[in-house]
Amino acid sequence: MHDPKWTHTLAIIVPCHNVEEKIAPLAECLLALADPSVEVVFVNDRSSDATLEVLAALKLRLKISCRIVDGSFFGPGGARNAGIRAASAKYVWMVDADDKIMPGPVLERFPLLQDEEIDVVSFRTKEFTDAGAEAPGPGTESMYSRYVAFGRFVDKVFLRKFLTENEIYFPEMCVSEDNFFTLVASDKVRKRVSFDELIYEIVPTEQSVTRGRFTSKYLSRWHVVAAMLEFVRRSPASPEELREFYREAVSLSIGRTWSYFVERGEYVRLALLLPRMVATLREMELLPYIGRFYEEGSAKNRLLKRAAIAAALPPSWLCGGAVGHIWSSQPGAELE
């Protein structure tokens, strides 16, 4: 039975920042929808191009209910949070403006969405696949395993009440905001059901924050790392789980930054940033957990990583044997 306070079953929430030239593929997907139980919520976040005009024109063509929330929402995380608050649906599906969706399988599963004991319904993402099977409930595996197995958030339909009652939100004014959201959601979920049907296709674009031209926003992922570690440390995580999350934090911060610049051949920029990143690792007591970063990539890439990090460390650390410590095969033994 529908909750009378909801006017729709599903809200598709789309954060938009300067997407005038990128939203056409998603627009075609939305124009094919005619289900009255579905609404779309566009959140225009300080766009400086014609995004707002494009959204207004699209609204007139849509066969489903549409609302446009316009304002300043502090990045994609803030825009998604605003969309969740503005939605008038029982369930929310958060979609990026430059990707494609295949809503058919979601609509076919609508009867299942009436079960309020199910917090999350997962499907599959093209090229970025989820497990495709029913996930174990909390307590049957480690917190870290649940986080890794949870997968991406874009191929999931969330019970809105599950998010609001557990205060699950996206960090604002930073990138990698989805990692914190996924961590908390995977820890709080009571029941999750997964299906193998494809509903989401990620469309790579060089204009995105993490793939486009480098700006200072790229390093704002450190805020997400700090938030994730604070959440894990407050939880009843085991020493091994803490080590896993510390290694994950290093990979999330320095590992992805390294890949970003190496892929683009921006070695000078990387050399300038490494001392700053290493200093942050030291301040956050993450330097001993850098092993996973070293292990990834070709032999040449691994050697380059070790040489670059060693060069970024201050002489006092090199003389004190720090390099041997951070290359240890047993990082984080002090947690035992």
mmCIF file of C-alpha atoms in Angstrom:
data_model
loop_
_atom_site.group_PDB
_atom_site.id
_atom_site.type_symbol
_atom_site.label_atom_id
_atom_site.label_comp_id
_atom_site.label_asym_id
_atom_site.label_seq_id
_atom_site.Cartn_x
_atom_site.Cartn_y
_atom_site.Cartn_z
ATOM 1 C CA MET A 1 0.000 0.000 0.000
ATOM 2 C CA HIS A 2 1.271 3.470 -0.859
ATOM 3 C CA ASP A 3 2.073 5.782 2.006
ATOM 4 C CA PRO A 4 -0.409 8.657 1.576
ATOM 5 C CA LYS A 5 2.244 11.287 2.245
ATOM 6 C CA TRP A 6 4.144 10.243 -0.886
ATOM 7 C CA THR A 7 2.806 11.326 -4.262
ATOM 8 C CA HIS A 8 5.252 9.128 -6.195
ATOM 9 C CA THR A 9 6.964 5.804 -5.726
ATOM 10 C CA LEU A 10 10.330 6.696 -7.238
ATOM 11 C CA ALA A 11 12.231 9.972 -7.549
ATOM 12 C CA ILE A 12 15.150 10.185 -9.990
ATOM 13 C CA ILE A 13 17.487 12.808 -8.531
ATOM 14 C CA VAL A 14 19.900 14.498 -10.951
ATOM 15 C CA PRO A 15 22.510 17.028 -9.726
ATOM 16 C CA CYS A 16 23.402 19.495 -12.486
ATOM 17 C CA HIS A 17 26.364 21.849 -12.742
ATOM 18 C CA ASN A 18 27.157 23.232 -16.198
ATOM 19 C CA VAL A 19 25.679 20.195 -17.972
ATOM 20 C CA GLU A 20 24.274 22.058 -20.988
ATOM 21 C CA GLU A 21 26.496 20.069 -23.375
ATOM 22 C CA LYS A 22 26.369 16.739 -21.489
ATOM 23 C CA ILE A 23 22.776 16.005 -20.495
ATOM 24 C CA ALA A 24 21.370 14.965 -23.911
ATOM 25 C CA PRO A 25 21.857 11.157 -23.455
ATOM 26 C CA LEU A 26 20.127 11.203 -20.059
ATOM 27 C CA ALA A 27 17.392 13.484 -21.404
ATOM 28 C CA GLU A 28 16.528 10.898 -24.073
ATOM 29 C CA CYS A 29 16.228 8.219 -21.392
ATOM 30 C CA LEU A 30 13.914 10.400 -19.293
ATOM 31 C CA LEU A 31 11.775 11.403 -22.283
ATOM 32 C CA ALA A 32 10.935 7.735 -22.835
ATOM 33 C CA LEU A 33 9.367 7.475 -19.360
ATOM 34 C CA ALA A 34 5.603 7.807 -18.967
ATOM 35 C CA ASP A 35 4.962 6.153 -15.585
ATOM 36 C CA PRO A 36 2.932 8.496 -13.315
ATOM 37 C CA SER A 37 4.514 6.963 -10.203
ATOM 38 C CA VAL A 38 7.930 8.361 -11.208
ATOM 39 C CA GLU A 39 9.214 11.903 -10.783
ATOM 40 C CA VAL A 40 12.494 13.523 -11.701
ATOM 41 C CA VAL A 41 14.162 16.160 -9.540
ATOM 42 C CA PHE A 42 16.817 18.279 -11.261
ATOM 43 C CA VAL A 43 19.054 20.195 -8.859
ATOM 44 C CA ASN A 44 20.814 23.058 -10.614
ATOM 45 C CA ASP A 45 23.900 23.938 -8.583
ATOM 46 C CA ARG A 46 25.273 27.357 -9.529
ATOM 47 C CA SER A 47 25.561 26.627 -13.254
ATOM 48 C CA SER A 48 27.165 29.426 -15.266
ATOM 49 C CA ASP A 49 26.087 28.126 -18.680
ATOM 50 C CA ALA A 50 22.573 27.583 -20.058
ATOM 51 C CA THR A 51 21.864 24.540 -17.867
ATOM 52 C CA LEU A 52 18.818 26.106 -16.214
ATOM 53 C CA GLU A 53 17.261 26.995 -19.578
ATOM 54 C CA VAL A 54 17.956 23.479 -20.917
ATOM 55 C CA LEU A 55 16.284 21.932 -17.869
ATOM 56 C CA ALA A 56 13.259 24.215 -18.196
ATOM 57 C CA ALA A 57 12.821 23.243 -21.849
ATOM 58 C CA LEU A 58 13.224 19.560 -20.988
ATOM 59 C CA LYS A 59 10.601 19.820 -18.251
ATOM 60 C CA LEU A 60 8.010 20.903 -20.818
ATOM 61 C CA ARG A 61 8.676 17.787 -22.919
ATOM 62 C CA LEU A 62 8.696 15.171 -20.149
ATOM 63 C CA LYS A 63 5.715 12.859 -19.661
ATOM 64 C CA ILE A 64 6.489 12.389 -15.955
ATOM 65 C CA SER A 65 6.346 14.814 -13.056
ATOM 66 C CA CYS A 66 9.362 17.101 -12.911
ATOM 67 C CA ARG A 67 10.641 19.733 -10.540
ATOM 68 C CA ILE A 68 13.718 21.940 -10.804
ATOM 69 C CA VAL A 69 15.499 23.010 -7.637
ATOM 70 C CA ASP A 70 17.757 25.971 -8.367
ATOM 71 C CA GLY A 71 20.334 27.402 -6.001
ATOM 72 C CA SER A 72 23.745 26.959 -4.408
ATOM 73 C CA PHE A 73 24.261 23.477 -2.996
ATOM 74 C CA PHE A 74 28.028 23.047 -2.524
ATOM 75 C CA GLY A 75 28.981 20.498 -5.128
ATOM 76 C CA PRO A 76 27.453 17.181 -6.237
ATOM 77 C CA GLY A 77 27.123 15.967 -2.658
ATOM 78 C CA GLY A 78 25.181 19.020 -1.585
ATOM 79 C CA ALA A 79 23.013 18.884 -4.714
ATOM 80 C CA ARG A 80 22.107 15.245 -4.067
ATOM 81 C CA ASN A 81 21.262 16.050 -0.458
ATOM 82 C CA ALA A 82 18.974 18.844 -1.656
ATOM 83 C CA GLY A 83 17.333 16.467 -4.130
ATOM 84 C CA ILE A 84 16.633 13.895 -1.422
ATOM 85 C CA ARG A 85 14.994 16.595 0.708
ATOM 86 C CA ALA A 86 12.915 17.901 -2.210
ATOM 87 C CA ALA A 87 11.709 14.499 -3.449
ATOM 88 C CA SER A 88 8.061 13.564 -2.915
ATOM 89 C CA ALA A 89 8.673 9.858 -3.531
ATOM 90 C CA LYS A 90 9.075 6.881 -1.260
ATOM 91 C CA TYR A 91 12.272 5.746 -2.998
ATOM 92 C CA VAL A 92 15.147 7.717 -4.517
ATOM 93 C CA TRP A 93 17.564 6.883 -7.329
ATOM 94 C CA MET A 94 20.541 9.221 -7.670
ATOM 95 C CA VAL A 95 21.698 9.632 -11.276
ATOM 96 C CA ASP A 96 24.526 11.714 -12.758
ATOM 97 C CA ALA A 97 23.526 14.141 -15.502
ATOM 98 C CA ASP A 98 26.078 12.856 -18.032
ATOM 99 C CA ASP A 99 25.196 9.145 -17.803
ATOM 100 C CA LYS A 100 22.469 6.888 -19.227
ATOM 101 C CA ILE A 101 19.768 4.931 -17.414
ATOM 102 C CA MET A 102 17.565 1.965 -18.302
ATOM 103 C CA PRO A 103 14.646 2.292 -15.844
ATOM 104 C CA GLY A 104 12.664 -0.715 -17.147
ATOM 105 C CA PRO A 105 13.925 -3.277 -14.609
ATOM 106 C CA VAL A 106 13.349 -0.817 -11.755
ATOM 107 C CA LEU A 107 9.751 -0.208 -12.808
ATOM 108 C CA GLU A 108 9.175 -3.972 -13.136
ATOM 109 C CA ARG A 109 10.298 -4.382 -9.526
ATOM 110 C CA PHE A 110 7.917 -1.737 -8.179
ATOM 111 C CA PRO A 111 5.823 -4.318 -6.265
ATOM 112 C CA LEU A 112 8.964 -5.224 -4.336
ATOM 113 C CA LEU A 113 9.487 -1.572 -3.438
ATOM 114 C CA GLN A 114 6.353 -1.642 -1.290
ATOM 115 C CA ASP A 115 8.240 -3.753 1.268
ATOM 116 C CA GLU A 116 9.580 -1.157 3.691
ATOM 117 C CA GLU A 117 11.916 -3.710 5.243
ATOM 118 C CA ILE A 118 14.067 -3.510 2.110
ATOM 119 C CA ASP A 119 16.406 -0.521 2.430
ATOM 120 C CA VAL A 120 18.267 -0.901 -0.850
ATOM 121 C CA VAL A 121 17.453 -2.551 -4.190
ATOM 122 C CA SER A 122 20.575 -3.038 -6.318
ATOM 123 C CA PHE A 123 20.914 -3.652 -10.034
ATOM 124 C CA ARG A 124 23.893 -3.618 -12.392
ATOM 125 C CA THR A 125 26.068 -0.927 -13.935
ATOM 126 C CA LYS A 126 27.607 -1.326 -17.372
ATOM 127 C CA GLU A 127 31.385 -1.810 -17.078
ATOM 128 C CA PHE A 128 31.190 -1.173 -13.338
ATOM 129 C CA THR A 129 29.308 -4.238 -12.152
ATOM 130 C CA ASP A 130 27.832 -5.046 -8.769
ATOM 131 C CA ALA A 131 27.726 -8.491 -7.182
ATOM 132 C CA GLY A 132 24.330 -9.334 -8.726
ATOM 133 C CA ALA A 133 23.176 -11.502 -5.803
ATOM 134 C CA GLU A 134 21.435 -11.057 -2.508
ATOM 135 C CA ALA A 135 23.880 -9.472 -0.092
ATOM 136 C CA PRO A 136 24.407 -10.845 3.416
ATOM 137 C CA GLY A 137 22.942 -8.830 6.243
ATOM 138 C CA PRO A 138 25.016 -6.942 8.834
ATOM 139 C CA GLY A 139 26.970 -9.088 11.221
ATOM 140 C CA THR A 140 27.700 -11.926 8.778
ATOM 141 C CA GLU A 141 30.878 -10.374 7.431
ATOM 142 C CA SER A 142 33.279 -7.603 8.332
ATOM 143 C CA MET A 143 32.435 -3.939 8.042
ATOM 144 C CA TYR A 144 35.170 -3.517 5.455
ATOM 145 C CA SER A 145 33.885 -6.435 3.345
ATOM 146 C CA ARG A 146 30.366 -5.024 3.363
ATOM 147 C CA TYR A 147 31.683 -1.641 2.236
ATOM 148 C CA VAL A 148 33.684 -3.133 -0.652
ATOM 149 C CA ALA A 149 30.855 -5.454 -1.732
ATOM 150 C CA PHE A 150 28.258 -2.686 -1.603
ATOM 151 C CA GLY A 151 29.484 -1.293 -4.915
ATOM 152 C CA ARG A 152 28.536 1.997 -6.535
ATOM 153 C CA PHE A 153 25.505 3.992 -5.421
ATOM 154 C CA VAL A 154 24.172 4.924 -8.870
ATOM 155 C CA ASP A 155 22.752 1.470 -9.627
ATOM 156 C CA LYS A 156 20.759 1.386 -6.399
ATOM 157 C CA VAL A 157 17.286 2.500 -5.377
ATOM 158 C CA PHE A 158 17.190 3.650 -1.755
ATOM 159 C CA LEU A 159 14.251 3.767 0.614
ATOM 160 C CA ARG A 160 14.173 7.493 1.378
ATOM 161 C CA LYS A 161 13.205 6.856 5.004
ATOM 162 C CA PHE A 162 16.277 4.632 5.377
ATOM 163 C CA LEU A 163 18.506 7.554 4.399
ATOM 164 C CA THR A 164 16.778 10.235 6.449
ATOM 165 C CA GLU A 165 16.269 8.217 9.636
ATOM 166 C CA ASN A 166 19.904 7.057 9.636
ATOM 167 C CA GLU A 167 21.161 10.531 8.633
ATOM 168 C CA ILE A 168 23.015 9.113 5.636
ATOM 169 C CA TYR A 169 24.196 12.015 3.518
ATOM 170 C CA PHE A 170 26.837 13.038 1.017
ATOM 171 C CA PRO A 171 29.718 15.245 2.235
ATOM 172 C CA GLU A 172 29.624 18.655 0.594
ATOM 173 C CA MET A 173 32.264 20.812 -1.095
ATOM 174 C CA CYS A 174 34.494 17.849 -1.984
ATOM 175 C CA VAL A 175 35.034 15.069 -4.516
ATOM 176 C CA SER A 176 34.889 11.325 -3.756
ATOM 177 C CA GLU A 177 31.808 12.157 -1.698
ATOM 178 C CA ASP A 178 30.228 8.875 -2.795
ATOM 179 C CA ASN A 179 32.792 6.870 -0.816
ATOM 180 C CA PHE A 180 31.609 8.209 2.539
ATOM 181 C CA PHE A 181 27.966 7.747 1.531
ATOM 182 C CA THR A 182 28.644 4.141 0.506
ATOM 183 C CA LEU A 183 30.500 3.392 3.732
ATOM 184 C CA VAL A 184 27.678 4.603 5.970
ATOM 185 C CA ALA A 185 24.910 3.069 3.838
ATOM 186 C CA SER A 186 26.633 -0.329 3.739
ATOM 187 C CA ASP A 187 27.020 -0.268 7.522
ATOM 188 C CA LYS A 188 23.436 0.779 8.281
ATOM 189 C CA VAL A 189 21.515 -1.338 5.751
ATOM 190 C CA ARG A 190 19.250 -3.969 7.294
ATOM 191 C CA LYS A 191 18.056 -5.719 4.160
ATOM 192 C CA ARG A 192 19.282 -5.400 0.598
ATOM 193 C CA VAL A 193 18.200 -7.261 -2.511
ATOM 194 C CA SER A 194 20.206 -7.348 -5.746
ATOM 195 C CA PHE A 195 19.260 -8.207 -9.334
ATOM 196 C CA ASP A 196 21.426 -8.799 -12.369
ATOM 197 C CA GLU A 197 19.482 -6.542 -14.755
ATOM 198 C CA LEU A 198 21.407 -3.625 -16.233
ATOM 199 C CA ILE A 199 19.973 -0.212 -15.348
ATOM 200 C CA TYR A 200 22.908 2.204 -15.475
ATOM 201 C CA GLU A 201 25.624 3.098 -17.966
ATOM 202 C CA ILE A 202 28.467 5.351 -16.930
ATOM 203 C CA VAL A 203 29.529 7.635 -19.765
ATOM 204 C CA PRO A 204 33.180 8.717 -19.271
ATOM 205 C CA THR A 205 33.663 12.432 -19.795
ATOM 206 C CA GLU A 206 36.859 14.437 -19.672
ATOM 207 C CA GLN A 207 34.896 17.371 -18.269
ATOM 208 C CA SER A 208 34.153 15.712 -14.908
ATOM 209 C CA VAL A 209 35.857 16.869 -11.716
ATOM 210 C CA THR A 210 37.968 13.726 -11.328
ATOM 211 C CA ARG A 211 38.776 13.222 -15.031
ATOM 212 C CA GLY A 212 38.950 16.762 -16.359
ATOM 213 C CA ARG A 213 41.555 19.463 -15.996
ATOM 214 C CA PHE A 214 43.183 19.490 -12.579
ATOM 215 C CA THR A 215 41.910 21.986 -10.025
ATOM 216 C CA SER A 216 42.301 22.258 -6.273
ATOM 217 C CA LYS A 217 38.936 20.483 -5.950
ATOM 218 C CA TYR A 218 40.647 17.225 -6.819
ATOM 219 C CA LEU A 219 42.520 17.175 -3.512
ATOM 220 C CA SER A 220 39.376 17.878 -1.508
ATOM 221 C CA ARG A 221 39.064 14.079 -1.283
ATOM 222 C CA TRP A 222 41.155 14.387 1.896
ATOM 223 C CA HIS A 223 37.997 15.647 3.640
ATOM 224 C CA VAL A 224 36.255 12.407 2.658
ATOM 225 C CA VAL A 225 39.197 10.331 3.903
ATOM 226 C CA ALA A 226 39.044 12.089 7.276
ATOM 227 C CA ALA A 227 35.273 11.612 7.545
ATOM 228 C CA MET A 228 35.513 7.908 6.681
ATOM 229 C CA LEU A 229 38.241 7.271 9.234
ATOM 230 C CA GLU A 230 36.324 9.132 11.923
ATOM 231 C CA PHE A 231 33.237 7.012 11.211
ATOM 232 C CA VAL A 232 35.197 3.740 11.289
ATOM 233 C CA ARG A 233 37.057 4.622 14.486
ATOM 234 C CA ARG A 234 33.745 5.263 16.248
ATOM 235 C CA SER A 235 32.477 1.836 15.171
ATOM 236 C CA PRO A 236 33.290 -1.531 16.775
ATOM 237 C CA ALA A 237 35.807 -2.332 14.033
ATOM 238 C CA SER A 238 38.477 -4.930 14.656
ATOM 239 C CA PRO A 239 42.197 -4.089 14.342
ATOM 240 C CA GLU A 240 42.336 -5.858 10.982
ATOM 241 C CA GLU A 241 39.318 -3.906 9.728
ATOM 242 C CA LEU A 242 40.975 -0.667 10.800
ATOM 243 C CA ARG A 243 44.106 -1.623 8.876
ATOM 244 C CA GLU A 244 41.993 -2.375 5.803
ATOM 245 C CA PHE A 245 40.264 0.979 5.991
ATOM 246 C CA TYR A 246 43.551 2.808 6.529
ATOM 247 C CA ARG A 247 44.979 1.158 3.412
ATOM 248 C CA GLU A 248 41.768 1.991 1.543
ATOM 249 C CA ALA A 249 42.115 5.622 2.641
ATOM 250 C CA VAL A 250 45.657 5.831 1.256
ATOM 251 C CA SER A 251 44.505 4.321 -2.042
ATOM 252 C CA LEU A 252 41.548 6.705 -2.199
ATOM 253 C CA SER A 253 43.726 9.756 -1.638
ATOM 254 C CA ILE A 254 47.245 9.387 -2.958
ATOM 255 C CA GLY A 255 46.661 6.312 -5.153
ATOM 256 C CA ARG A 256 43.997 7.862 -7.348
ATOM 257 C CA THR A 257 45.829 11.172 -7.486
ATOM 258 C CA TRP A 258 48.946 9.353 -8.683
ATOM 259 C CA SER A 259 47.018 7.527 -11.418
ATOM 260 C CA TYR A 260 45.337 10.757 -12.497
ATOM 261 C CA PHE A 261 48.626 12.544 -13.211
ATOM 262 C CA VAL A 262 50.614 9.578 -14.522
ATOM 263 C CA GLU A 263 47.908 8.810 -17.097
ATOM 264 C CA ARG A 264 48.174 12.380 -18.350
ATOM 265 C CA GLY A 265 51.962 12.595 -18.218
ATOM 266 C CA GLU A 266 51.854 15.510 -15.759
ATOM 267 C CA TYR A 267 54.951 14.428 -13.825
ATOM 268 C CA VAL A 268 56.023 17.949 -12.889
ATOM 269 C CA ARG A 269 52.663 18.680 -11.300
ATOM 270 C CA LEU A 270 52.785 15.329 -9.523
ATOM 271 C CA ALA A 271 56.289 16.024 -8.183
ATOM 272 C CA LEU A 272 55.077 19.344 -6.769
ATOM 273 C CA LEU A 273 52.088 17.725 -5.081
ATOM 274 C CA LEU A 274 53.757 14.645 -3.611
ATOM 275 C CA PRO A 275 55.435 16.369 -0.633
ATOM 276 C CA ARG A 276 52.100 17.932 0.293
ATOM 277 C CA MET A 277 50.312 14.583 0.055
ATOM 278 C CA VAL A 278 53.005 12.737 2.009
ATOM 279 C CA ALA A 279 52.816 15.390 4.730
ATOM 280 C CA THR A 280 49.063 14.867 4.934
ATOM 281 C CA LEU A 281 49.551 11.106 5.196
ATOM 282 C CA ARG A 282 51.941 11.676 8.088
ATOM 283 C CA GLU A 283 49.548 14.048 9.855
ATOM 284 C CA MET A 284 46.732 11.529 9.547
ATOM 285 C CA GLU A 285 49.028 8.668 10.649
ATOM 286 C CA LEU A 286 48.409 6.843 7.380
ATOM 287 C CA LEU A 287 51.975 6.585 6.068
ATOM 288 C CA PRO A 288 52.516 3.048 7.450
ATOM 289 C CA TYR A 289 49.561 1.816 5.378
ATOM 290 C CA ILE A 290 50.884 2.727 1.966
ATOM 291 C CA GLY A 291 51.643 -0.865 0.970
ATOM 292 C CA ARG A 292 48.586 -1.309 -1.272
ATOM 293 C CA PHE A 293 49.557 1.816 -3.233
ATOM 294 C CA TYR A 294 53.029 0.358 -3.881
ATOM 295 C CA GLU A 295 51.677 -3.023 -4.934
ATOM 296 C CA GLU A 296 49.461 -1.732 -7.765
ATOM 297 C CA GLY A 297 50.678 -1.356 -11.348
ATOM 298 C CA SER A 298 53.590 -2.663 -13.390
ATOM 299 C CA ALA A 299 57.065 -3.299 -11.970
ATOM 300 C CA LYS A 300 58.279 -0.042 -13.514
ATOM 301 C CA ASN A 301 55.326 1.847 -12.049
ATOM 302 C CA ARG A 302 55.908 0.344 -8.599
ATOM 303 C CA LEU A 303 59.590 1.306 -8.702
ATOM 304 C CA LEU A 304 58.672 4.830 -9.755
ATOM 305 C CA LYS A 305 56.207 5.093 -6.873
ATOM 306 C CA ARG A 306 58.800 4.049 -4.300
ATOM 307 C CA ALA A 307 61.400 6.452 -5.661
ATOM 308 C CA ALA A 308 58.905 9.331 -5.786
ATOM 309 C CA ILE A 309 57.628 8.789 -2.239
ATOM 310 C CA ALA A 310 61.171 8.401 -0.894
ATOM 311 C CA ALA A 311 62.109 11.699 -2.573
ATOM 312 C CA ALA A 312 59.055 13.390 -1.049
ATOM 313 C CA LEU A 313 59.944 12.309 2.499
ATOM 314 C CA PRO A 314 62.061 14.708 4.574
ATOM 315 C CA PRO A 315 65.720 13.718 5.163
ATOM 316 C CA SER A 316 65.078 13.165 8.884
ATOM 317 C CA TRP A 317 62.606 10.386 8.032
ATOM 318 C CA LEU A 318 64.972 8.783 5.538
ATOM 319 C CA CYS A 319 67.800 8.714 8.080
ATOM 320 C CA GLY A 320 65.486 7.292 10.705
ATOM 321 C CA GLY A 321 64.598 4.238 8.656
ATOM 322 C CA ALA A 322 61.096 5.397 7.751
ATOM 323 C CA VAL A 323 61.393 4.056 4.230
ATOM 324 C CA GLY A 324 62.008 0.548 5.527
ATOM 325 C CA HIS A 325 59.044 0.917 7.872
ATOM 326 C CA ILE A 326 56.531 2.003 5.246
ATOM 327 C CA TRP A 327 57.722 -0.726 2.869
ATOM 328 C CA SER A 328 57.247 -3.382 5.555
ATOM 329 C CA SER A 329 55.237 -6.427 4.534
ATOM 330 C CA GLN A 330 53.231 -6.087 7.774
ATOM 331 C CA PRO A 331 51.927 -2.502 7.811
ATOM 332 C CA GLY A 332 49.980 -1.427 10.832
ATOM 333 C CA ALA A 333 51.361 -4.059 13.211
ATOM 334 C CA GLU A 334 51.083 -1.523 16.028
ATOM 335 C CA LEU A 335 47.329 -2.132 16.068
ATOM 336 C CA GLU A 336 47.782 -5.690 17.363
#
